[in-house]
Each structure stands twice: as structure tokens, then as C-alpha cells.
CSV table of C-alpha atoms and ligand atoms in Angstrom, one decimal:
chain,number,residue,atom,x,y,z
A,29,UNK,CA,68.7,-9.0,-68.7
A,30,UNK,CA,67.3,-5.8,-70.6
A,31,UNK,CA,63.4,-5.4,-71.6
A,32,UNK,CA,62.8,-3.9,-74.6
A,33,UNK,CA,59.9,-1.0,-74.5
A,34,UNK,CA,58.6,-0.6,-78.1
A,35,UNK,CA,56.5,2.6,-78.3
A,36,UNK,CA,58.6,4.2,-75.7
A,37,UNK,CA,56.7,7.4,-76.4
A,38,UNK,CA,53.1,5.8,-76.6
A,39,UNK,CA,50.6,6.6,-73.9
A,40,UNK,CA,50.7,2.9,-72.8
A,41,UNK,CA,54.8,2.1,-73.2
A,42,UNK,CA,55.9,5.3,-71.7
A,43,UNK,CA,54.2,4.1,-68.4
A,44,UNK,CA,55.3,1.0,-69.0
A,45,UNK,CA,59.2,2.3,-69.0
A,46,UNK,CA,58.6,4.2,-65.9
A,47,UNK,CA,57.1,1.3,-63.9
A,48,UNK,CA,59.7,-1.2,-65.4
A,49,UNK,CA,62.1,1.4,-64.3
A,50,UNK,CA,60.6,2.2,-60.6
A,51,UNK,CA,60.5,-1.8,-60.2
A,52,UNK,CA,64.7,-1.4,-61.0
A,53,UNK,CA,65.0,-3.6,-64.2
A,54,UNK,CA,67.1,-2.7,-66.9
A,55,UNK,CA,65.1,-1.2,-69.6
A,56,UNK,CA,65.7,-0.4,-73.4
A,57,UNK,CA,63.5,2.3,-74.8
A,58,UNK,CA,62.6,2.5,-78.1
A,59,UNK,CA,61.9,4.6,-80.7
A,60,UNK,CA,61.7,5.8,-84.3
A,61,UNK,CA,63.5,8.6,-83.3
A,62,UNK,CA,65.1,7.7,-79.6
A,63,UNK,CA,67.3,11.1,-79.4
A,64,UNK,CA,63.6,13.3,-78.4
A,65,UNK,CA,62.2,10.7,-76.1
A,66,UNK,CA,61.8,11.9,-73.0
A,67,UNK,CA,63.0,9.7,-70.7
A,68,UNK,CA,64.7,9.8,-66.9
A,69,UNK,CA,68.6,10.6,-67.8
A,70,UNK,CA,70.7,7.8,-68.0
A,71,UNK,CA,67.9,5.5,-69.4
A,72,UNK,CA,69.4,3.9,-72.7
A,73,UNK,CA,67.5,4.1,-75.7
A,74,UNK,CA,67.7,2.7,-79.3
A,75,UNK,CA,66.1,3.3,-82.7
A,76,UNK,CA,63.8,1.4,-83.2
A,77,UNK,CA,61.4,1.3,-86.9
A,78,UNK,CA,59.2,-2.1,-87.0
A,79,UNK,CA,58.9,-2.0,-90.0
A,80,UNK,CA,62.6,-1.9,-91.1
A,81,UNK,CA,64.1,-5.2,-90.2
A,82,UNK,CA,68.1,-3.7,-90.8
A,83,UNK,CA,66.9,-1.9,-87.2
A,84,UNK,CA,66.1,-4.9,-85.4
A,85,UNK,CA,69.1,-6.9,-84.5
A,86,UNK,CA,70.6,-3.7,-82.6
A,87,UNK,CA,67.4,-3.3,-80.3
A,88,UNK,CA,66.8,-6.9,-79.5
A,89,UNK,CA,71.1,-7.4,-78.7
A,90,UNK,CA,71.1,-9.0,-74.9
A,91,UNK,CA,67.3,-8.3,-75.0
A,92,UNK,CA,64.9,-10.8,-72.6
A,93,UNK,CA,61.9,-9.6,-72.5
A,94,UNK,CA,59.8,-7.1,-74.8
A,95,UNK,CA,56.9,-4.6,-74.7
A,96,UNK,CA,55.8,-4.9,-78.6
A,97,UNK,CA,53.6,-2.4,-79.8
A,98,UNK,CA,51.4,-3.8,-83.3
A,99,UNK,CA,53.1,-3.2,-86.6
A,100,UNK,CA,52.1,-5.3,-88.8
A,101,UNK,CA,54.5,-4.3,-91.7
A,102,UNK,CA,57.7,-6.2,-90.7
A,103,UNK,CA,56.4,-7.7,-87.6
A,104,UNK,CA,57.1,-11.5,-88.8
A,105,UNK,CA,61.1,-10.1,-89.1
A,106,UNK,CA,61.1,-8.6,-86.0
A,107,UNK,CA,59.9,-11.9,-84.3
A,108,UNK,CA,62.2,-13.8,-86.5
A,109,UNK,CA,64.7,-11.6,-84.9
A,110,UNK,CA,63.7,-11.7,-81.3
A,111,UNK,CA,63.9,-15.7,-81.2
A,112,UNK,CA,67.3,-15.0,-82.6
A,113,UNK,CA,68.2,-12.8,-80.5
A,114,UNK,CA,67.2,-15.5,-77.7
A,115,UNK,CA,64.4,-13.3,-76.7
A,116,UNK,CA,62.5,-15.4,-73.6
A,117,UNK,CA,59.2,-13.6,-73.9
A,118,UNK,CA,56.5,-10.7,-75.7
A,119,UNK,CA,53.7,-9.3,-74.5
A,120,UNK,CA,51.9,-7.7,-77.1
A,121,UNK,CA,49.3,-4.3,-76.8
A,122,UNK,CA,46.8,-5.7,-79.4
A,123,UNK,CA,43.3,-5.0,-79.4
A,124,UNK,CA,39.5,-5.9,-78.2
A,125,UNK,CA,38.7,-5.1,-81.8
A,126,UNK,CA,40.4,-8.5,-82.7
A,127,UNK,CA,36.9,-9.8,-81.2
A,128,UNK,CA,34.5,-7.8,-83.2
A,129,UNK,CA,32.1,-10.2,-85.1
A,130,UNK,CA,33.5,-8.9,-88.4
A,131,UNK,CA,36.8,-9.4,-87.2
A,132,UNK,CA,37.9,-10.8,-90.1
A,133,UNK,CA,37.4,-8.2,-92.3
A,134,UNK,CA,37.5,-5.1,-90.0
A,135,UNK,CA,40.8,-3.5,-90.9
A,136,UNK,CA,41.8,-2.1,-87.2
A,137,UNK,CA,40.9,-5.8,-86.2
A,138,UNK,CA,43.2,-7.3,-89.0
A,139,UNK,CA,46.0,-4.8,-87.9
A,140,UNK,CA,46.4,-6.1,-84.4
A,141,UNK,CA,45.3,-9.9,-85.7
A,142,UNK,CA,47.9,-10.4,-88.2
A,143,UNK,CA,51.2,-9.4,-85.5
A,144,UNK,CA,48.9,-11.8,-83.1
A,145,UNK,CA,49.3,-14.3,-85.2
A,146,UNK,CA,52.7,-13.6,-85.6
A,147,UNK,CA,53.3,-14.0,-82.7
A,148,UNK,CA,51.9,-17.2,-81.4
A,149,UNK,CA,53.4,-18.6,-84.2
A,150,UNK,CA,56.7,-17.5,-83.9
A,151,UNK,CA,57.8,-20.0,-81.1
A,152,UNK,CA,58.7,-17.4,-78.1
A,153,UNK,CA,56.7,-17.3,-75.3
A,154,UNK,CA,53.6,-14.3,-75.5
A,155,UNK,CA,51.0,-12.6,-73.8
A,156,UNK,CA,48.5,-10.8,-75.7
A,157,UNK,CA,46.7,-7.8,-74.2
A,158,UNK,CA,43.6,-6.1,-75.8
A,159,UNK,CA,42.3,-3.3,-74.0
A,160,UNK,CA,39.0,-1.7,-74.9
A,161,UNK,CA,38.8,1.9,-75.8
A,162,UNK,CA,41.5,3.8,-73.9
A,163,UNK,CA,40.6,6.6,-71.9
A,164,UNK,CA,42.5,8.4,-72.9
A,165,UNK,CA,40.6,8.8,-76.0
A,166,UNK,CA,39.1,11.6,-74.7
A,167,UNK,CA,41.8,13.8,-75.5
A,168,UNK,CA,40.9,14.8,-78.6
A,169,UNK,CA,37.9,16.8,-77.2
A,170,UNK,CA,40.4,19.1,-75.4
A,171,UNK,CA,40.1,21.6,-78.7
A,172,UNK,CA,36.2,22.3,-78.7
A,173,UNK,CA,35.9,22.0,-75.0
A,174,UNK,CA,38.8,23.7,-74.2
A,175,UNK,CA,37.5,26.4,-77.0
A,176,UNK,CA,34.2,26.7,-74.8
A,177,UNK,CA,32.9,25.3,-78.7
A,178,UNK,CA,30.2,22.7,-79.2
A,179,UNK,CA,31.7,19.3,-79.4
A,180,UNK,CA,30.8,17.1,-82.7
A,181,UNK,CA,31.0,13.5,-81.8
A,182,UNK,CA,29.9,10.9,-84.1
A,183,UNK,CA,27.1,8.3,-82.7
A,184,UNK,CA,27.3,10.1,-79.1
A,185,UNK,CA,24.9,7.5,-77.4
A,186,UNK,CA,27.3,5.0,-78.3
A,187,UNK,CA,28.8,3.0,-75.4
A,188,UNK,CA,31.8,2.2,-74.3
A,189,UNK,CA,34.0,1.1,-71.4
A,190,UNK,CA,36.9,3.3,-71.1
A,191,UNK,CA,40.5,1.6,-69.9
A,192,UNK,CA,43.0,3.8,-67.9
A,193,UNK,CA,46.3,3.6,-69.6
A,194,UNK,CA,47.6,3.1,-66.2
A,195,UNK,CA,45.6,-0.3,-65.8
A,196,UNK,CA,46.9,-1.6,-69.2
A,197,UNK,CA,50.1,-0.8,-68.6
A,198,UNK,CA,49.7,-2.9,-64.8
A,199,UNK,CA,48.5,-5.6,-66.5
A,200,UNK,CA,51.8,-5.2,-68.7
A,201,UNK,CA,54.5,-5.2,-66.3
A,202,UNK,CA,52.8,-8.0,-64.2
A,203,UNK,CA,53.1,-10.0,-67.9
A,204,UNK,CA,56.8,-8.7,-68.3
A,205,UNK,CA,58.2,-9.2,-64.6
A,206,UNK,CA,56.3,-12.9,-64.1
A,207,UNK,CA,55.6,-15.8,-65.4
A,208,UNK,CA,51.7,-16.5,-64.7
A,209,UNK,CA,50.5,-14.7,-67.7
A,210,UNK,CA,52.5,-16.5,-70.5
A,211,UNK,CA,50.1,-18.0,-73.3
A,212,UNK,CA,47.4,-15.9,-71.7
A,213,UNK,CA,45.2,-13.4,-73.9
A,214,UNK,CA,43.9,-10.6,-71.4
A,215,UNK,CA,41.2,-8.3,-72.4
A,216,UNK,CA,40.7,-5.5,-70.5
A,217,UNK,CA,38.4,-2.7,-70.3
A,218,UNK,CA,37.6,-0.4,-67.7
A,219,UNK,CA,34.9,-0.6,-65.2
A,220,UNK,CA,32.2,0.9,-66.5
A,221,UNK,CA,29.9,1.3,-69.8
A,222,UNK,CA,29.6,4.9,-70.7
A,223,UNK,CA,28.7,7.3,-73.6
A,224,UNK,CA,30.7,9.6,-75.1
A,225,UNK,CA,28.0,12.2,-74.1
A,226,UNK,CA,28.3,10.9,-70.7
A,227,UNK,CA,32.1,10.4,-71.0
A,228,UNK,CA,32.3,14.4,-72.2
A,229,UNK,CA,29.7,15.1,-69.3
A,230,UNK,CA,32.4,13.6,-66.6
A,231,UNK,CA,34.5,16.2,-67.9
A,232,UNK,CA,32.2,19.2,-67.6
A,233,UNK,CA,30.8,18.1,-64.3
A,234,UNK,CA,34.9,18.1,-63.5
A,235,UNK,CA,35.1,21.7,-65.1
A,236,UNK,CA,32.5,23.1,-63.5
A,237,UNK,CA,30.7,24.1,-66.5
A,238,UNK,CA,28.1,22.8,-69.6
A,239,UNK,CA,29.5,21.1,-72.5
A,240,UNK,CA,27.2,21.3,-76.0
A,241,UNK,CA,27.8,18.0,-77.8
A,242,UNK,CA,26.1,17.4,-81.0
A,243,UNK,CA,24.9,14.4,-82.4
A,244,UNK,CA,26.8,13.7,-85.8
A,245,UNK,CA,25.2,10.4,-87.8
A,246,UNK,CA,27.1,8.3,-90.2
A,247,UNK,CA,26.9,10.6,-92.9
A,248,UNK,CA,27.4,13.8,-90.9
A,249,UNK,CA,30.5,12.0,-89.7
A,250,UNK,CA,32.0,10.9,-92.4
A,251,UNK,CA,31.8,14.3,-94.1
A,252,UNK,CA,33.5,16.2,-91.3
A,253,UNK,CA,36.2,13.2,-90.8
A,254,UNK,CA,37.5,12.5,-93.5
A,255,UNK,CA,40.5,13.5,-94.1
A,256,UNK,CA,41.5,13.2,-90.7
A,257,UNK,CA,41.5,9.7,-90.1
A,258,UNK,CA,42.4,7.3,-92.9
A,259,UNK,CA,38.9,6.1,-94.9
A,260,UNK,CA,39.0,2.2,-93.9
A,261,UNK,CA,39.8,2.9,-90.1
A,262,UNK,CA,37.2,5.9,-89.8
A,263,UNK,CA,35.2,3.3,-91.6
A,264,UNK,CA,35.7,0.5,-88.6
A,265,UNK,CA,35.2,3.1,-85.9
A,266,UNK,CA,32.0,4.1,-86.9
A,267,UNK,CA,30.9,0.9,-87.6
A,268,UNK,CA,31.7,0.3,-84.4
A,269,UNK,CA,30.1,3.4,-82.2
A,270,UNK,CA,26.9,2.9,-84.6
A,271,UNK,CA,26.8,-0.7,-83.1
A,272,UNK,CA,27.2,0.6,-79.6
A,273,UNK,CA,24.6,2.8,-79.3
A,274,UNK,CA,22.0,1.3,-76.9
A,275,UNK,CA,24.3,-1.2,-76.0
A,276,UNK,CA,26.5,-1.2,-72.7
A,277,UNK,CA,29.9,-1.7,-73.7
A,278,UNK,CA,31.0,-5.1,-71.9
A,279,UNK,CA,33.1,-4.8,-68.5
A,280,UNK,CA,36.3,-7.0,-68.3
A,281,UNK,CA,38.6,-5.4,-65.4
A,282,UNK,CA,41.8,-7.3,-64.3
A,283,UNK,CA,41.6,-6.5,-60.8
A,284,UNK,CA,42.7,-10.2,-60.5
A,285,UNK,CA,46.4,-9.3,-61.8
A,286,UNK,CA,46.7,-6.0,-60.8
A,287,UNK,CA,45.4,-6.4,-57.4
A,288,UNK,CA,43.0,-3.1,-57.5
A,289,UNK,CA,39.8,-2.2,-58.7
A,290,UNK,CA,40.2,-0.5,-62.4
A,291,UNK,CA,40.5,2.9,-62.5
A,292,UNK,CA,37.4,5.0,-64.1
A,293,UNK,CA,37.1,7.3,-66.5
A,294,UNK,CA,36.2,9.8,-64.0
A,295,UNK,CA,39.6,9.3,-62.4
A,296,UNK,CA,41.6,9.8,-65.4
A,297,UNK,CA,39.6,13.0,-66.6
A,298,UNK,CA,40.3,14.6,-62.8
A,299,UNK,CA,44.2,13.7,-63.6
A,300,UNK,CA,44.0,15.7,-67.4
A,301,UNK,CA,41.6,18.4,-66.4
A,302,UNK,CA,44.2,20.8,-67.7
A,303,UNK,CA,43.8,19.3,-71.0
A,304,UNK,CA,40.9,20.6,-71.7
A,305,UNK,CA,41.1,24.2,-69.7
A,306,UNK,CA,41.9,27.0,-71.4
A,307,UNK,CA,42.2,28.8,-68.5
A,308,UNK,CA,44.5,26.4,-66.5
A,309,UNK,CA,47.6,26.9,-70.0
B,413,NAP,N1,43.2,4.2,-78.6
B,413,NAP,C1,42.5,3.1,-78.3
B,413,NAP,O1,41.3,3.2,-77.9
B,413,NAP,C2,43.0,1.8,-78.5
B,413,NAP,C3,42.3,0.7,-78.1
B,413,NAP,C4,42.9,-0.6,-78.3
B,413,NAP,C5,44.1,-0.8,-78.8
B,413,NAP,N2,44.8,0.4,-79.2
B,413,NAP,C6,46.2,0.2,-79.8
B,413,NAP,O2,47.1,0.8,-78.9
B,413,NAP,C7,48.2,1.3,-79.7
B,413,NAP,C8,48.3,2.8,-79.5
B,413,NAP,O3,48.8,2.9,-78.1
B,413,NAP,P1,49.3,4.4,-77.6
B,413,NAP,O4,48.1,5.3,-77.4
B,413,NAP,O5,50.1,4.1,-76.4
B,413,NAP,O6,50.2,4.9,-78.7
B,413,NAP,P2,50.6,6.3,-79.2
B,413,NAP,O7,50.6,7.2,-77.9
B,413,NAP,O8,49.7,6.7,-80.3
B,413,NAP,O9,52.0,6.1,-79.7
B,413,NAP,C9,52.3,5.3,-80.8
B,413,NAP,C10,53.7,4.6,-80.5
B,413,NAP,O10,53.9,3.7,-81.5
B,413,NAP,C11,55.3,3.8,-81.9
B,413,NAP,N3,55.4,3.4,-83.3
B,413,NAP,C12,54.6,3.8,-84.4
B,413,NAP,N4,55.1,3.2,-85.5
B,413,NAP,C13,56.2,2.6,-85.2
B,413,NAP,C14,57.1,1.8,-85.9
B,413,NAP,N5,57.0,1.7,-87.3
B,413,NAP,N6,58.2,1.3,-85.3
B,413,NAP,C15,58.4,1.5,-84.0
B,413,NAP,N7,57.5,2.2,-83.2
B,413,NAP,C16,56.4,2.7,-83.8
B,413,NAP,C17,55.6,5.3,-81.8
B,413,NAP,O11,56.9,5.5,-81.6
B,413,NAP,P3,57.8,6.6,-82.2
B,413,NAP,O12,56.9,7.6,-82.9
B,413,NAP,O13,58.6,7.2,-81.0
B,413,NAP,O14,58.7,5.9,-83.2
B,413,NAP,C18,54.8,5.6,-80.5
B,413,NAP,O15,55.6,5.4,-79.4
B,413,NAP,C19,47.8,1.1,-81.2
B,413,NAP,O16,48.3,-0.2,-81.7
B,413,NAP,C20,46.3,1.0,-81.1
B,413,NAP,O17,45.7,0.3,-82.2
B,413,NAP,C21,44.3,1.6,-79.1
């Protein structure tokens, strides 16, 4: 029977095809738009929209398992759907934020919470996965480093504890292929507390080269962001970097499931060096 991989193209569900796929179970990829995902020939995909239920019956048909990404519009159909389908179990990439102490108001909390909730209320059997701060973050300095430019990051002492996508998506196809993690909520993080300047340091020591970060506050931060990042998330985030500065970021690894230490951030800035060098394009 077929796994369905929601967010087929997502950093996370991508590796999760590809593992599913190396392990030799039949796979469904999904997507918004399935005809550009790239995928190994052969594998079949299906469109895919969360949030519009006439797309659901279609990519759950024959479907046993499922990699769900959160969606909160629509998510209650598509779960309605899944048990109809005769779906046996979900494992769901939610979100530490769900644990903030203001995670009932924090609206990137509430995003994740709500399809949690869903979920465990649905009647299938779940897992829930909520990773810290992915890694893979990082990404978004490849412009101003990459540029040889001054990086502005907001609250730069602020700590966290960067998660490979690799380990997530581990922890995601030991949830999809067994049975020992049903009912389980996993949070994962990676191995080690960090700060951005320290995270953007990794990379330069990598590079071979300095990296000028400057120190945006609050207001600073929501003057150059705006615009960028919708105002009640940008809100959350910096709420949530201003409470991390001076404060080590909590380390929950899952070397107990995946059998091997977490990955560190170190490891997955030497694998997307060429992200943020000009010179390498
Ligand atoms: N970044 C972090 O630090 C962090 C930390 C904890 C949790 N998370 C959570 O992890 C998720 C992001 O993971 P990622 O980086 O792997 O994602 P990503 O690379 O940003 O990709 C997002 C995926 O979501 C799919 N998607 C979006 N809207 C959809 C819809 N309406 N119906 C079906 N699919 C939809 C997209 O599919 P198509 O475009 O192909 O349709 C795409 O594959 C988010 O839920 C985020 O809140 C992130």
C-alpha cells in the first residue's frame, strides 16, 4: 500500500520521498502543482491543494500511510477524508512553537496546533513531529554573504538549536515504515544551542573568509521586514529570537530512533557551501 508525501517539494518531504523510495515502498508525491516536481522518473505523483477538499479523495485513493505537511485551512476535510479513504496512519511535520509559553496565542503556534488537533481527534492513528528551527534556515543569508554584503539579522545573540532536515525527515520515515512511534509527539532539535552570529560564523569559518553581521533590534527589524514576511508571523519570530537571546536554545536529538548522533549545523553548512559562494555559481 501507497504513502502519501504531502509537500513533495518541501525541504523536509522531498527527503522524505527519496528515503521512502530508497527503502522500496510505493510512494505518492504530492503537490500543488505535481507536473514540475522533480522527482526520480517513474515516481507517480498527484495534485494535491490542502486546502481544497474536491482534491482529496484522488490523492488519498488506495493510500496507507501519509506524510502531512500543516494546513490548517481544510485540514479537518482532508482528515475526514483520509479515515475514509481507510488511511491506517499520519505523521504530521508540526512544530516546537506549539510549546511556546504563549502558545495559545502565537499565530505560527496556532497554525501547527489547530491540524494537531485535527488530527488526534480524527480517529486515525498519528505521530506528531515538531522540530526546532531547521537548518536549513540559513539559507536565506546566501544573498548578503554570497554578495560579500554585511548580513542584517534581527536579535543575532539569540539562540537556537538548528535541526538538519535530514534528521527530521529520519525520524519521519522511522514513523511511516513502523509502528513504535504511533501516538508519540517527537520534538526534535539539533545538537547544539547556537546564535545566528555564531550560526553565520560556521559558515565563514567554512568560506574561508569574515562575515559582517549587524545587530538589528525589534524596531530596526520590523522596519526592514516588513513586507517580507506577513506582520503576525514576523511578529511571533521576533518575539521569539528576542526571548532567546542569552538563553541556550534546549537540545532534544532523537538519536534513540534514528540510531545516530544528530547532525550539526556545521555539517549541513559544509553540504550548501555553494549556497552562499558566489564564486562556486
Ligand atoms: N523553517 C523552520 O525553522 C521550521 C521549524 C518548525 C516547523 N516548520 C514547519 O515546516 C514546514 C515547512 O517545511 P519545509 O521547509 O520542508 O517546506 P518548504 O520547503 O517551504 O515547502 C513547503 C511545501 O508545502 C507545500 N504546500 C504549501 N501549501 C500547500 C497546500 N495548500 N496544499 C498542499 N501542499 C502545500 C508545498 O507544496 P507545493 O508548492 O508543491 O504545492 C511545499 O512542498 C512548515 O509547516 C513550517 O511551519 C518550519
Amino acid at each position: 500500500m501507497t504513502t502519501l508525501v504531502t509537500g513533495a517539494r518541501g525541504n523536509v518531504g522531498a527527503r522524505v520521498l527519496r528515503r521512502l523510495q530508497a527503502a522500496g515502498r510505493p510512494v505518492r508525491a504530492a503537490s500543488r502543482t505535481p507536473g514540475g516536481l522533480a522527482v526520480a522518473p517513474g515516481t507517480p505523483t498527484v495534485a494535491l491543494d490542502l486546502t481544497d477538499p474536491a482534491t482529496h479523495a484522488d490523492a488519498l485513493a488506495d493510500v496507507e500511510r501519509v506524510f502531512l505537511y500543516a494546513e490548517p485551512a481544510g485540514s479537518t476535510e482532508f482528515l475526514t477524508a483520509a479515515v475514509a479513504a481507510g488511511v491506517g496512519h499520519v505523521v504530521l511535520l508540526s512544530s516546537e512553537t506549539v510549546e511556546l509559553p504563549d502558545a495559545a496565542t502565537d499565530p505560527l503556534a496556532r497554525h501547527h496546533a489547530v491540524v494537531e488537533d485535527a488530527l488526534t481527534g480524527s480517529g486515525l492513528a498519528w505521530t506528531i513531529l515538531r522540530p526546532g528551527a531547521f537548518a536549513g534556515n540559513a539559507a536565506g543569508w546566501a544573498g548578503p554573504i554570497g554578495q560579500g554584503a554585511v548580513v542584517d539579522q534581527p536579535f543575532a545573540e539569540s539562540q537556537v538549536a538548528p535541526v538538519h532536515e535530514d534528521d527530521i525527515a529520519d525520524v519521519a520515515v522511522a514513523a511511516l515504515t513502523g509502528d513504535e512511534l504511533h501516538g508519540r509527539t517527537v520534538t526534535l532539535t539539533g545538537p547544539e544551542s547556537l546564535t545566528f552570529r555564531e550560526e553565520i560564523g560556521t559558515i565563514a569559518s567554512l568560506l574561508g573568509r569574515d562575515v559582517a553581521v549587524r545587530d538589528l533590534d525589534r524596531a530596526e527589524a520590523e522596519r526592514t521586514l516588513a513586507g517580507r514576511i506577513p506582520p503576525p508571523v514576523l511578529t511571533s519570530l521576533l518575539d521569539q529570537w528576542g526571548a532567546g537571546v542569552g538563553r541556550p536554545a534546549p537540545t532534544r536529538t532523537c538519536e534513540s530512533i534514528t540510531g545516530r548522533p544528530a547532525r550539526t549545523f556545521r555539517q549541513w553548512a559544509s553540504e550548501n557551501l555553494a549556497l552562499f559562494d558566489r564564486s562556486a555559481a
